[in-house]
């Protein structure tokens, strides 16, 4: 497989949920003051690329070292041209992973094409096995689109897929100091639903974020984090999980705000594209903030081969390791599509 993975935030708008800790910020905050710093996202951004720009660039990816694309957002499945884009990517021989809130999976007109086009995986955001906690922090924008709708969307996709090999279906969860127990509880729920994988992710908030003191993990939470991850791996659920070393990466990031990563994959085998087309070597907010203007690039009017050179496999040393970075490890390895062990059999 071609070595580069691309995390592509397709659209700024999210018609699905208003997550209180979303990395796009909140609509209410940005109605008062829109961010102007490069790389800082907003659901209200008026600068998203046109459909033509997106599709034109997508058609160049087949002739580049990019082999896997994660389609994120905003909510990508509620963007009308999404099926056309997926068709272009799959026709170009790329692996496609759709990152979604899950609500749109209840719609047959969106669910069925994911199966017909052989999308490789669908990652659904669900932060708790407790509906009340989940909907408190991930409030739906429309009544009825909360936890129950997300779970029914997962079930609908798995049922429609049947015994077919694709798409793999999994759950990603944001872990805060308020839901550490969901490190185990959400994968247990995912297994019960028939999912293929689960990934607990530590929350990544700036130190001055209004929710940092309430939600961010600190060194005092390390014993419980370690115990929960030990319990998760000991449970031997019928799921693919991140490598066991992932728990250690989380612990390191929680214990030390920044650290050195020798030979980081950012800018070598992983890149990030914003909805306005801006290309960054890494999705890390610290790395984006440290990127000099001369490295600000865009996919608009560009060819993927020019933007993403063949990786050296060595990366570059980076002193900006943070919790933000930990969440990128499952993207680069992504054992769901290239499992390190035997695949979990499906009934």
Coordinates of N, CA and C in Angstrom, one line a residue, residues 210-320:
X210 N -11.9 26.9 28.0 CA -12.8 27.1 29.1 C -13.2 25.8 29.8
X211 N -13.0 24.6 29.1 CA -13.3 23.4 29.8 C -12.1 22.6 30.2
X212 N -10.9 23.2 30.1 CA -9.7 22.4 30.4 C -9.6 22.0 31.8
X213 N -10.0 22.9 32.8 CA -9.9 22.5 34.2 C -10.9 21.5 34.6
X214 N -12.0 21.4 33.8 CA -13.1 20.5 34.2 C -12.9 19.1 33.5
X215 N -12.2 19.1 32.4 CA -12.2 17.8 31.6 C -10.8 17.3 31.3
X216 N -9.8 18.1 31.2 CA -8.5 17.6 30.8 C -7.9 16.6 31.8
X217 N -7.2 15.6 31.3 CA -6.6 14.6 32.2 C -5.2 15.1 32.7
X218 N -4.9 14.8 33.9 CA -3.6 15.2 34.5 C -2.9 14.0 35.1
X219 N -1.8 14.2 35.7 CA -1.0 13.2 36.3 C -1.7 12.4 37.4
X220 N -2.6 13.1 38.0 CA -3.4 12.5 39.1 C -4.3 11.4 38.6
X221 N -4.6 11.4 37.3 CA -5.5 10.4 36.7 C -4.8 9.2 36.1
X222 N -3.4 9.3 36.2 CA -2.7 8.2 35.6 C -2.9 6.8 36.2
X223 N -3.0 6.6 37.5 CA -3.3 5.3 38.0 C -4.6 4.7 37.5
X224 N -5.6 5.5 37.5 CA -6.9 5.0 37.0 C -6.9 4.7 35.5
X225 N -6.2 5.6 34.7 CA -6.0 5.4 33.3 C -5.3 4.0 33.0
X226 N -4.3 3.8 33.7 CA -3.5 2.6 33.6 C -4.4 1.4 33.9
X227 N -5.1 1.5 35.0 CA -6.0 0.3 35.4 C -7.0 0.1 34.4
X228 N -7.7 1.1 33.9 CA -8.7 0.9 32.9 C -8.2 0.3 31.6
X229 N -7.0 0.7 31.1 CA -6.5 0.1 29.9 C -6.1 -1.3 30.2
X230 N -5.5 -1.6 31.4 CA -5.2 -3.0 31.7 C -6.5 -3.8 31.7
X231 N -7.6 -3.3 32.2 CA -8.8 -4.0 32.2 C -9.3 -4.2 30.8
X232 N -9.1 -3.2 29.9 CA -9.6 -3.3 28.5 C -8.9 -4.4 27.8
X233 N -7.6 -4.5 27.9 CA -6.9 -5.5 27.2 C -7.1 -6.9 27.8
X234 N -7.3 -6.9 29.1 CA -7.5 -8.2 29.8 C -8.9 -8.8 29.4
X235 N -9.8 -7.9 29.0 CA -11.1 -8.4 28.7 C -11.2 -9.2 27.4
X236 N -10.2 -9.0 26.6 CA -10.1 -9.8 25.3 C -11.4 -9.8 24.6
X237 N -11.9 -8.6 24.4 CA -13.1 -8.4 23.6 C -12.9 -8.8 22.1
X238 N -13.9 -9.2 21.4 CA -13.8 -9.5 20.0 C -13.8 -8.3 19.1
X239 N -12.7 -7.5 19.4 CA -12.5 -6.2 18.7 C -11.0 -6.0 18.4
X240 N -10.8 -5.2 17.4 CA -9.4 -4.8 17.2 C -9.2 -3.5 18.0
X241 N -8.1 -3.4 18.8 CA -7.8 -2.2 19.6 C -6.5 -1.7 19.2
X242 N -6.2 -0.5 19.6 CA -4.8 0.0 19.3 C -3.8 -0.9 20.0
X243 N -2.5 -0.8 19.5 CA -1.5 -1.6 20.2 C -1.4 -1.2 21.7
X244 N -1.0 -2.1 22.5 CA -0.9 -1.9 23.9 C 0.0 -0.7 24.2
X245 N 1.0 -0.4 23.4 CA 1.9 0.8 23.6 C 1.1 2.1 23.6
X246 N 0.0 2.1 22.9 CA -0.8 3.3 22.9 C -1.2 3.8 24.2
X247 N -1.5 2.9 25.2 CA -1.8 3.4 26.5 C -0.6 4.1 27.2
X248 N 0.6 3.6 26.9 CA 1.8 4.3 27.4 C 2.0 5.6 26.8
X249 N 1.6 5.8 25.5 CA 1.7 7.1 24.8 C 0.8 8.1 25.5
X250 N -0.4 7.6 25.8 CA -1.4 8.5 26.5 C -0.8 8.9 27.8
X251 N -0.3 8.0 28.6 CA 0.3 8.3 29.9 C 1.4 9.3 29.8
X252 N 2.3 9.1 28.8 CA 3.4 10.1 28.6 C 2.9 11.5 28.3
X253 N 1.8 11.6 27.5 CA 1.3 12.9 27.1 C 0.6 13.5 28.2
X254 N -0.1 12.8 29.1 CA -0.8 13.3 30.2 C 0.2 13.8 31.3
X255 N 1.3 13.0 31.4 CA 2.3 13.4 32.5 C 3.1 14.6 32.1
X256 N 3.4 14.8 30.8 CA 4.3 15.9 30.4 C 3.6 16.6 29.2
X257 N 3.4 17.9 29.4 CA 2.6 18.7 28.4 C 3.3 18.6 27.0
X258 N 4.6 18.6 26.9 CA 5.3 18.5 25.6 C 6.5 17.6 25.8
X259 N 6.9 17.0 24.7 CA 8.1 16.1 24.8 C 8.6 15.9 23.4
X260 N 9.8 15.2 23.3 CA 10.4 15.0 22.0 C 10.0 13.7 21.4
X261 N 9.7 13.7 20.1 CA 9.4 12.5 19.3 C 10.5 12.4 18.2
X262 N 11.3 11.4 18.4 CA 12.3 11.2 17.3 C 11.6 10.6 16.0
X263 N 11.9 11.2 14.9 CA 11.4 10.7 13.6 C 9.9 10.6 13.6
X264 N 9.3 11.7 13.9 CA 7.8 11.8 13.9 C 7.3 11.6 12.5
X265 N 6.1 10.9 12.4 CA 5.5 10.7 11.1 C 4.8 11.9 10.5
X266 N 4.6 13.0 11.3 CA 3.9 14.2 10.8 C 4.8 14.8 9.7
X267 N 4.1 15.0 8.5 CA 4.9 15.6 7.4 C 5.7 14.6 6.6
X268 N 5.6 13.3 7.0 CA 6.3 12.3 6.3 C 5.3 11.2 5.8
X269 N 4.5 10.6 6.7 CA 3.5 9.7 6.3 C 2.1 10.1 6.8
X270 N 2.0 11.3 7.3 CA 0.6 11.8 7.7 C 0.6 13.3 7.5
X271 N -0.5 13.7 6.8 CA -0.8 15.1 6.6 C -2.2 15.4 7.0
X272 N -2.5 16.7 7.1 CA -3.8 17.2 7.5 C -4.3 18.3 6.5
X273 N -5.5 18.2 6.0 CA -6.1 19.2 5.1 C -7.3 19.8 5.8
X274 N -7.3 21.1 5.9 CA -8.5 21.8 6.4 C -9.6 22.0 5.4
X275 N -10.8 22.4 5.8 CA -11.9 22.6 4.9 C -11.6 23.7 3.8
X276 N -10.7 24.7 4.2 CA -10.4 25.7 3.2 C -9.3 25.3 2.2
X277 N -8.8 24.0 2.4 CA -7.8 23.5 1.5 C -6.4 23.6 2.0
X278 N -6.2 24.3 3.2 CA -4.8 24.4 3.7 C -4.3 23.1 4.1
X279 N -3.0 22.9 3.7 CA -2.3 21.6 4.0 C -1.3 21.9 5.2
X280 N -1.4 21.0 6.2 CA -0.4 21.0 7.3 C 0.3 19.7 7.4
X281 N 1.6 19.8 7.8 CA 2.4 18.6 8.0 C 1.8 17.7 9.1
X282 N 1.0 18.2 10.0 CA 0.5 17.4 11.1 C -0.8 18.1 11.6
X283 N -1.7 17.3 12.1 CA -2.9 17.9 12.7 C -2.7 18.5 14.1
X284 N -1.6 18.4 14.7 CA -1.3 18.9 16.0 C -1.4 20.4 16.0
X285 N -2.2 21.0 17.0 CA -2.4 22.4 17.1 C -1.0 23.1 17.4
X286 N -0.2 22.4 18.1 CA 1.1 23.0 18.4 C 2.0 23.1 17.2
X287 N 2.0 22.0 16.4 CA 2.8 22.0 15.2 C 2.2 23.0 14.2
X288 N 0.9 23.1 14.1 CA 0.3 24.1 13.1 C 0.7 25.5 13.5
X289 N 0.7 25.8 14.8 CA 1.0 27.1 15.3 C 2.5 27.5 15.0
X290 N 3.4 26.4 15.0 CA 4.8 26.6 14.8 C 5.2 26.6 13.3
X291 N 4.2 26.4 12.4 CA 4.6 26.3 11.0 C 4.8 27.7 10.4
X292 N 6.0 27.9 9.8 CA 6.3 29.2 9.2 C 5.4 29.5 8.0
X293 N 5.2 30.7 7.7 CA 4.3 31.1 6.5 C 4.8 30.4 5.2
X294 N 6.0 30.2 5.1 CA 6.5 29.6 3.9 C 6.1 28.2 3.7
X295 N 5.6 27.5 4.7 CA 5.1 26.2 4.7 C 3.6 26.1 4.6
X296 N 2.9 27.2 4.5 CA 1.5 27.3 4.3 C 1.2 26.9 2.9
X297 N 0.4 25.8 2.6 CA 0.1 25.4 1.3 C -1.4 25.1 1.2
X298 N -1.8 24.8 0.0 CA -3.2 24.6 -0.3 C -3.4 23.5 -1.3
X299 N -4.5 22.7 -1.2 CA -4.7 21.7 -2.3 C -5.4 22.4 -3.5
X300 N -5.9 23.6 -3.3 CA -6.6 24.3 -4.4 C -5.7 24.5 -5.6
X301 N -6.1 23.9 -6.7 CA -5.3 24.0 -7.9 C -4.0 23.3 -7.9
X302 N -3.8 22.4 -6.9 CA -2.5 21.7 -6.8 C -2.7 20.2 -7.1
X303 N -1.6 19.5 -7.4 CA -1.6 18.1 -7.6 C -1.0 17.4 -6.4
X304 N -1.6 16.3 -6.0 CA -1.2 15.7 -4.7 C 0.2 15.2 -4.8
X305 N 0.7 14.9 -5.9 CA 2.1 14.4 -6.1 C 3.1 15.5 -5.7
X306 N 2.7 16.8 -5.9 CA 3.6 17.9 -5.6 C 3.5 18.2 -4.1
X307 N 2.4 18.0 -3.5 CA 2.2 18.4 -2.1 C 2.8 17.3 -1.1
X308 N 2.7 16.1 -1.6 CA 3.1 15.0 -0.7 C 4.2 14.1 -1.3
X309 N 5.4 14.5 -1.0 CA 6.6 13.7 -1.6 C 6.6 12.3 -1.0
X310 N 7.3 11.5 -1.8 CA 7.5 10.1 -1.3 C 8.2 10.1 0.1
X311 N 7.7 9.4 1.1 CA 8.2 9.5 2.4 C 9.6 8.9 2.5
X312 N 10.4 9.4 3.4 CA 11.7 8.8 3.6 C 11.6 7.6 4.6
X313 N 10.5 7.6 5.4 CA 10.3 6.6 6.4 C 11.0 6.9 7.7
X314 N 11.7 8.1 7.7 CA 12.5 8.5 8.9 C 11.8 9.6 9.6
X315 N 11.0 10.4 8.9 CA 10.3 11.5 9.6 C 11.3 12.5 10.1
X316 N 10.9 13.4 11.0 CA 11.8 14.4 11.5 C 11.5 14.5 13.0
X317 N 12.6 14.8 13.8 CA 12.5 14.9 15.2 C 11.6 16.1 15.5
X318 N 10.6 15.9 16.5 CA 9.7 17.0 16.8 C 9.6 17.1 18.3
X319 N 9.8 18.3 18.8 CA 9.8 18.6 20.3 C 8.4 19.0 20.7
X320 N 7.4 18.8 19.9 CA 6.0 19.3 20.2 C 5.0 18.2 20.5

